[in-house]
mmCIF file of C-alpha atoms in Angstrom:
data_model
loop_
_atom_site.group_PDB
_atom_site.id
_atom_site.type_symbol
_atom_site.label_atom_id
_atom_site.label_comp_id
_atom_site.label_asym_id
_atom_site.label_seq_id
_atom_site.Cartn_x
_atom_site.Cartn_y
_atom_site.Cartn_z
ATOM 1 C CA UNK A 254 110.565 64.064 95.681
ATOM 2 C CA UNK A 255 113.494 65.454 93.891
ATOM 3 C CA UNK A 256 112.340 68.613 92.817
ATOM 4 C CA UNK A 257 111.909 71.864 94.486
ATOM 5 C CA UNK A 258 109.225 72.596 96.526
ATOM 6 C CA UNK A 259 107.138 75.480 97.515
ATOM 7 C CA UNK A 260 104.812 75.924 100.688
ATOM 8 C CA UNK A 261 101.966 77.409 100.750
ATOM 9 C CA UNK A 262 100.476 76.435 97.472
ATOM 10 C CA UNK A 263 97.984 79.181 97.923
ATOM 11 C CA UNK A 264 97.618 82.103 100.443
ATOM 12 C CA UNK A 265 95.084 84.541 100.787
ATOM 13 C CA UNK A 266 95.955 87.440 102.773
ATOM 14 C CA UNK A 267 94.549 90.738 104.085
ATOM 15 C CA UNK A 268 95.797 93.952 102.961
ATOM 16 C CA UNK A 269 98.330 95.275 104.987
ATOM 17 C CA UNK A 270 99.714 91.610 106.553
ATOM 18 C CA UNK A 271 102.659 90.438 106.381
ATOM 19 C CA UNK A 272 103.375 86.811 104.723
ATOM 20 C CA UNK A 273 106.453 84.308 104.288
ATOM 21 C CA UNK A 274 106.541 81.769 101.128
ATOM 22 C CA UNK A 275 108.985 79.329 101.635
ATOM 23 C CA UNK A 276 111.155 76.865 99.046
ATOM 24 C CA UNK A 277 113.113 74.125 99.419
ATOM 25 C CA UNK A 278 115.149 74.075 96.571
ATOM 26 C CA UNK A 279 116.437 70.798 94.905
ATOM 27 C CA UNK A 280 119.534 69.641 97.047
ATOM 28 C CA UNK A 281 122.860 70.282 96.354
ATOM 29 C CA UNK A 282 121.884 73.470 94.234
ATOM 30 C CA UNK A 283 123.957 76.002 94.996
ATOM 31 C CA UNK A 284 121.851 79.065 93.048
ATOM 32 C CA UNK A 285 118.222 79.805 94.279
ATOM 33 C CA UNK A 286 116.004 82.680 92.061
ATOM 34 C CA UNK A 287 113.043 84.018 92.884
ATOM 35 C CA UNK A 288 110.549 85.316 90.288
ATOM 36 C CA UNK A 289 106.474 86.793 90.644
ATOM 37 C CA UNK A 290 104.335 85.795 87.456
ATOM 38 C CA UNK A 291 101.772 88.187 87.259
ATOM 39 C CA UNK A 292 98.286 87.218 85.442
ATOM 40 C CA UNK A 293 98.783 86.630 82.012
ATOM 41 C CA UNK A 294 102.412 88.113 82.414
ATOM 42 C CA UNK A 295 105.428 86.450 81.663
ATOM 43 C CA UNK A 296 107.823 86.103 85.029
ATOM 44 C CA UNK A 297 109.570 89.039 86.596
ATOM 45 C CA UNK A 298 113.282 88.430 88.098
ATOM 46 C CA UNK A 299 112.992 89.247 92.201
ATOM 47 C CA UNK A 300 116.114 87.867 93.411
ATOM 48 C CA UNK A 301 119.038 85.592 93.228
ATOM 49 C CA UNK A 302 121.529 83.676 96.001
ATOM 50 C CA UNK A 303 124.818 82.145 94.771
ATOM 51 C CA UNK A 304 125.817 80.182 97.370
ATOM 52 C CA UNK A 305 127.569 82.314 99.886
ATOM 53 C CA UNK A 306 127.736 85.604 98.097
ATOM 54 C CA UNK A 307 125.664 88.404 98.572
ATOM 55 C CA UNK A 308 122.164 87.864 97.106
ATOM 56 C CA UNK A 309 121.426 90.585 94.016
ATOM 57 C CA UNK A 310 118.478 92.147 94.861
ATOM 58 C CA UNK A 311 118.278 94.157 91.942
ATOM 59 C CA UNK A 312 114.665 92.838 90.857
ATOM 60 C CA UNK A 313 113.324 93.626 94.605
ATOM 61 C CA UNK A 314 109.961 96.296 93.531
ATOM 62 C CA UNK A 315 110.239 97.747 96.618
ATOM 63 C CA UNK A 316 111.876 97.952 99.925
ATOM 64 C CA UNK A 317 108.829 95.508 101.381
ATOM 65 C CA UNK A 318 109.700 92.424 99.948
ATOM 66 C CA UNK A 319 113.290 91.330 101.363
ATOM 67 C CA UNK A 320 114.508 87.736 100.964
ATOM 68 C CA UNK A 321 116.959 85.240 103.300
ATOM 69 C CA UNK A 322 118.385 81.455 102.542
ATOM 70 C CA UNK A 323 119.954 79.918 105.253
ATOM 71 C CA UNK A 324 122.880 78.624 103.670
ATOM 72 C CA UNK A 325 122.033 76.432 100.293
ATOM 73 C CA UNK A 326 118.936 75.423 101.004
ATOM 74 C CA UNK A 327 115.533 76.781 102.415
ATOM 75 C CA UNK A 328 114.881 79.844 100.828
ATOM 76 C CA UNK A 329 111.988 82.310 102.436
ATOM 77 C CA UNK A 330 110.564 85.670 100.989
ATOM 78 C CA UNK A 331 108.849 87.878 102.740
ATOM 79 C CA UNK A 332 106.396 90.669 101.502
ATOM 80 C CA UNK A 333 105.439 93.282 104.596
ATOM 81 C CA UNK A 334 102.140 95.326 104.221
ATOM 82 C CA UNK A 335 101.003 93.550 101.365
ATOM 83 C CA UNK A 336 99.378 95.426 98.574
ATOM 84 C CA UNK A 337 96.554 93.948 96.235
ATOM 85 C CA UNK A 338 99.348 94.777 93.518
ATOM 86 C CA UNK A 339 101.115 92.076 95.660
ATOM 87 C CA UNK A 340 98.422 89.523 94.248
ATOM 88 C CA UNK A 341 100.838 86.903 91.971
ATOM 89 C CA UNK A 342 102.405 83.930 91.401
ATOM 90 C CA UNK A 343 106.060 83.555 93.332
ATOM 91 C CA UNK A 344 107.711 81.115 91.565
ATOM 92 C CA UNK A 345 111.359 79.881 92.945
ATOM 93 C CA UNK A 346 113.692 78.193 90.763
ATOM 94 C CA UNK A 347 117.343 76.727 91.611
ATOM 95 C CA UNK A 348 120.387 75.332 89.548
ATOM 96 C CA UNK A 349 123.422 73.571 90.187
ATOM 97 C CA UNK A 350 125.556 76.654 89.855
ATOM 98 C CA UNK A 351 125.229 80.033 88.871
ATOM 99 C CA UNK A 352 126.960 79.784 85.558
ATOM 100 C CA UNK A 353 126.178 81.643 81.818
ATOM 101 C CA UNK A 354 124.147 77.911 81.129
ATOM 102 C CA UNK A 355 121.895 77.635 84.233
ATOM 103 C CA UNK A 356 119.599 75.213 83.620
ATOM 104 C CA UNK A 357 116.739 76.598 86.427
ATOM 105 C CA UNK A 358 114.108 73.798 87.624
ATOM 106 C CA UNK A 359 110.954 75.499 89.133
ATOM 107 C CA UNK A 360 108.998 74.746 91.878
ATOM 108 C CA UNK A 361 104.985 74.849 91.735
ATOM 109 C CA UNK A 362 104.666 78.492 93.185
ATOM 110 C CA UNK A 363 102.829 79.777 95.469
ATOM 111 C CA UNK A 364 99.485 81.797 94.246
ATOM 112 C CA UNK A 365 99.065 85.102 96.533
ATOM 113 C CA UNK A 366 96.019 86.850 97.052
ATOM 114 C CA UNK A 367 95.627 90.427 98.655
ATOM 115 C CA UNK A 368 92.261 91.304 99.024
ATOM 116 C CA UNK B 182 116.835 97.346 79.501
ATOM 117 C CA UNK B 183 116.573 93.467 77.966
ATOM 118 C CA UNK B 184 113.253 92.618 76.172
ATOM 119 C CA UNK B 185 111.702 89.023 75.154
ATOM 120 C CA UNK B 186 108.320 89.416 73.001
ATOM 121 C CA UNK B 187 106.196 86.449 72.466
ATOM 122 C CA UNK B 188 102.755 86.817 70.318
ATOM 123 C CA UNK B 189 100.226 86.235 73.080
ATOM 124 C CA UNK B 190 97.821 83.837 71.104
ATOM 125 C CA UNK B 191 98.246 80.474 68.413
ATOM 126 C CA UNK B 192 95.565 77.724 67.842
ATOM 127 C CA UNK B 193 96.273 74.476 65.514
ATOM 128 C CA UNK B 194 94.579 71.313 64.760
ATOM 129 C CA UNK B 195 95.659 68.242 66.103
ATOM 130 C CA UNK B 196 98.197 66.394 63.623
ATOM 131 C CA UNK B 197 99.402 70.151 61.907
ATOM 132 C CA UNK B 198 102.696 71.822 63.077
ATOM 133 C CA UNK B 199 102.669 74.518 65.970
ATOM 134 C CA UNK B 200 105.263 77.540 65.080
ATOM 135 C CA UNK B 201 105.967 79.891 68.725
ATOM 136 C CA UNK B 202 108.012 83.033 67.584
ATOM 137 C CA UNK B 203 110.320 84.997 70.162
ATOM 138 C CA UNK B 204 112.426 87.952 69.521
ATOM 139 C CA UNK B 205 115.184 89.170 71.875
ATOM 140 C CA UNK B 206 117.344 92.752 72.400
ATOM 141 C CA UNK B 207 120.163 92.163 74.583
ATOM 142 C CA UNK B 208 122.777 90.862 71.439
ATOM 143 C CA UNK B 209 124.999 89.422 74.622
ATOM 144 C CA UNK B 210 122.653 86.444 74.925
ATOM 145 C CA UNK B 211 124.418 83.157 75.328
ATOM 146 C CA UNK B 212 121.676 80.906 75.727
ATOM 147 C CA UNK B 213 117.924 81.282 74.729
ATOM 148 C CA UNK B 214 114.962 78.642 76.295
ATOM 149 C CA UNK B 215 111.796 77.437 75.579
ATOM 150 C CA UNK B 216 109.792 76.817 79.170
ATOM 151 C CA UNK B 217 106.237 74.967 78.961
ATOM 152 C CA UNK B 218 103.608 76.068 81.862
ATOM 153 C CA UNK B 219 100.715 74.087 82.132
ATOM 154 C CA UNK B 220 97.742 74.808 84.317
ATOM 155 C CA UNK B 221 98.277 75.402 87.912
ATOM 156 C CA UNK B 222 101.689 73.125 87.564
ATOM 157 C CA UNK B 223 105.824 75.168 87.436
ATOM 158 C CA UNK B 224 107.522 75.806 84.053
ATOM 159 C CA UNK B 225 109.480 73.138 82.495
ATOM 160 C CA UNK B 226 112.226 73.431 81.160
ATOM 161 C CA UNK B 227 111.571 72.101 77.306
ATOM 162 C CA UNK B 228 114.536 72.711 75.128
ATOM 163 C CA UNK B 229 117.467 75.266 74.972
ATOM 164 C CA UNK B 230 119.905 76.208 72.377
ATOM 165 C CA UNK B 231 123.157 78.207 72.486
ATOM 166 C CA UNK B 232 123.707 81.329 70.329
ATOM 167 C CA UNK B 233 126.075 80.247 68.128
ATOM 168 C CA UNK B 234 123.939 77.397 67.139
ATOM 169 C CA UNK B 235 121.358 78.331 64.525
ATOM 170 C CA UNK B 236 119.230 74.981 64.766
ATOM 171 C CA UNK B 237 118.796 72.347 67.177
ATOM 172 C CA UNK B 238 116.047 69.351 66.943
ATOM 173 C CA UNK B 239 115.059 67.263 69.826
ATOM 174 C CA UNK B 240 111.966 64.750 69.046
ATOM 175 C CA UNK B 241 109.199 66.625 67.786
ATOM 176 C CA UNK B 242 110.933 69.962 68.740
ATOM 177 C CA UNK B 243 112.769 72.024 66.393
ATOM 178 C CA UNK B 244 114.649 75.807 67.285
ATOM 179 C CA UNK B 245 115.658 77.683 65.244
ATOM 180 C CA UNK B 246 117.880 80.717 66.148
ATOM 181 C CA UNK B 247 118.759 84.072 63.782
ATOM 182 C CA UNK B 248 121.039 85.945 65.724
ATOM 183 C CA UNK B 249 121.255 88.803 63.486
ATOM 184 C CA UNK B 250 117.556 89.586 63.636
ATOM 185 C CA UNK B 251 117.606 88.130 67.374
ATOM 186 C CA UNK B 252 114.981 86.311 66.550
ATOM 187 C CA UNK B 253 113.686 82.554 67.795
ATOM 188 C CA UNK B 254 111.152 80.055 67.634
ATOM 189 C CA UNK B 255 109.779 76.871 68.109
ATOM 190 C CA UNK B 256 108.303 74.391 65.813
ATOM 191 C CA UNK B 257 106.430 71.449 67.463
ATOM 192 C CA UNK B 258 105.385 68.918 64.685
ATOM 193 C CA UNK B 259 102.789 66.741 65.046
ATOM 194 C CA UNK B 260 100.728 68.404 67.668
ATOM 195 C CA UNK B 261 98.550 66.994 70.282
ATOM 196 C CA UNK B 262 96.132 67.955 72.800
ATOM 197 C CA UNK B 263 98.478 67.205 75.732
ATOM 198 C CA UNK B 264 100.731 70.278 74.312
ATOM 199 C CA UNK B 265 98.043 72.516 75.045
ATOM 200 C CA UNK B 266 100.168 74.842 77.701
ATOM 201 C CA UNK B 267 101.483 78.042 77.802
ATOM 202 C CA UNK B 268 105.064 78.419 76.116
ATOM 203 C CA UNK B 269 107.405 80.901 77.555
ATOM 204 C CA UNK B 270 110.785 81.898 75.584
ATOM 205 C CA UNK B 271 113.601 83.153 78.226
ATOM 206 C CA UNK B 272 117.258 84.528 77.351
ATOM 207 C CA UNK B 273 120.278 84.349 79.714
ATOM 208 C CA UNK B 274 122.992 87.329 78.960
ATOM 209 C CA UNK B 275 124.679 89.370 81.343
ATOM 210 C CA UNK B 276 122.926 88.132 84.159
ATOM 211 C CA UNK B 277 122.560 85.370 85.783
ATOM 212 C CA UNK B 278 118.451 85.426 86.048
ATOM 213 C CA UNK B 279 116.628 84.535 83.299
ATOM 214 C CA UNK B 280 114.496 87.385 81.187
ATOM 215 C CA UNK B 281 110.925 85.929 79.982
ATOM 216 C CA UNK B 282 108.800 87.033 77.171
ATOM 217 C CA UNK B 283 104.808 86.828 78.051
ATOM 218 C CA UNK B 284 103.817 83.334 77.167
ATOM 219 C CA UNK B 285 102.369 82.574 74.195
ATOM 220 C CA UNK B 286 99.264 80.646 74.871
ATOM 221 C CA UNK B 287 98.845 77.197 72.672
ATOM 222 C CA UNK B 288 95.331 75.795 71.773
ATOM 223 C CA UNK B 289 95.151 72.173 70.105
ATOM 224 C CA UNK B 290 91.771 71.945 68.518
ATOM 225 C CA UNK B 291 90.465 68.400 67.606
#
């Protein structure tokens, strides 16, 4: 398909382990977001890559989840020692560009679980 | 910081007119969204307007913007079962990442 993807769909993890969600964002996007939906929460900016500039961390809670994209395209986040606060949605998004109007198409997300 | 509020909660009957409210802080907003989440599925992107529109009508979907009170919302006429979802309003300013309200969680009775 065209749109962007997300792998796993679901994960259920131990506290404590380390896990890696992965996107594939629509091609030819050059701006890739990452945002965590919690329960019955509206989405929470994570963090943002514009094509080769430095990614803006800024929404990052905490110096366990880092980020990489290998170029413009596959996108992977990675939350160490995961924390039952951990438990979410990740949702990934790209657009064309990174401009004022960025239309963002979403992927599925991938549902976490700590227990 | 930036803020996007969203009541939580609206139910309609099928055939009557859904209204979704949204209000906004950050007054450097250039564009303002409406995203539909249904179960288990992404958000889709429905309909977006600019801020210096103050109305904009697509199909059964009507926005309506007041900038002054930085307020939005969403009319969908004619509603149906299948628009049974979770709406989310989101704001693009100064950054480049969206800001989403809550959701506001739509029920179509019968």
């Amino acid at each position: 398909g065209a749109g962007v993807s997300q792998s796993p769909s679901n994960k259920v993890t131990e506290k404590g382990k380390d896990v890696e969600l992965r996107c594939d964002p629509i091609s030819g996007h050059t701006a890739l977001y990452w945002y965590r939906q919690r329960l019955g929460q509206g989405l929470e900016f994570l963090i943002y890559f514009q094509g080769n500039s430095a990614p803006d961390k800024s929404g990052l809670p905490s110096d366990r989840f880092s980020a990489e994209r290998t170029g413009e395209s596959v996108s992977t986040l990675t939350i160490q020692r995961t924390q039952q606060e951990d438990s979410a949605v990740y949702l990934c998004a790209s657009s064309l560009d990174g401009s004022s109007h960025n239309e963002q198409f979403f992927g599925p997300g991938t549902r976490l679980t700590v227990l | 910081g930036e803020d996007v509020e969203q009541s939580l909660f609206l139910s309609v009957r099928e055939g009557d007119s859904s209204v979704i409210n949204c209000t906004y802080t950050d007054s450097s907003s250039t564009y303002l969204y409406w995203y539909k989440q249904e179960p288990g599925a992404g958000l889709q992107l429905l309909t977006y307007i600019f801020s210096n529109m103050d109305m904009k009508q697509d199909q059964r979907l009507t926005v309506l913007l007041n900038k002054k009170d930085k307020h939005l919302s969403l009319r969908i006429a004619d509603t149906q079962t299948g628009d049974s979802a979770i709406y989310f309003c989101a704001e693009s300013g100064s950054a480049r990442q969206l800001t989403f309200g809550s959701g506001t969680q739509l029920t179509v009775l019968p």
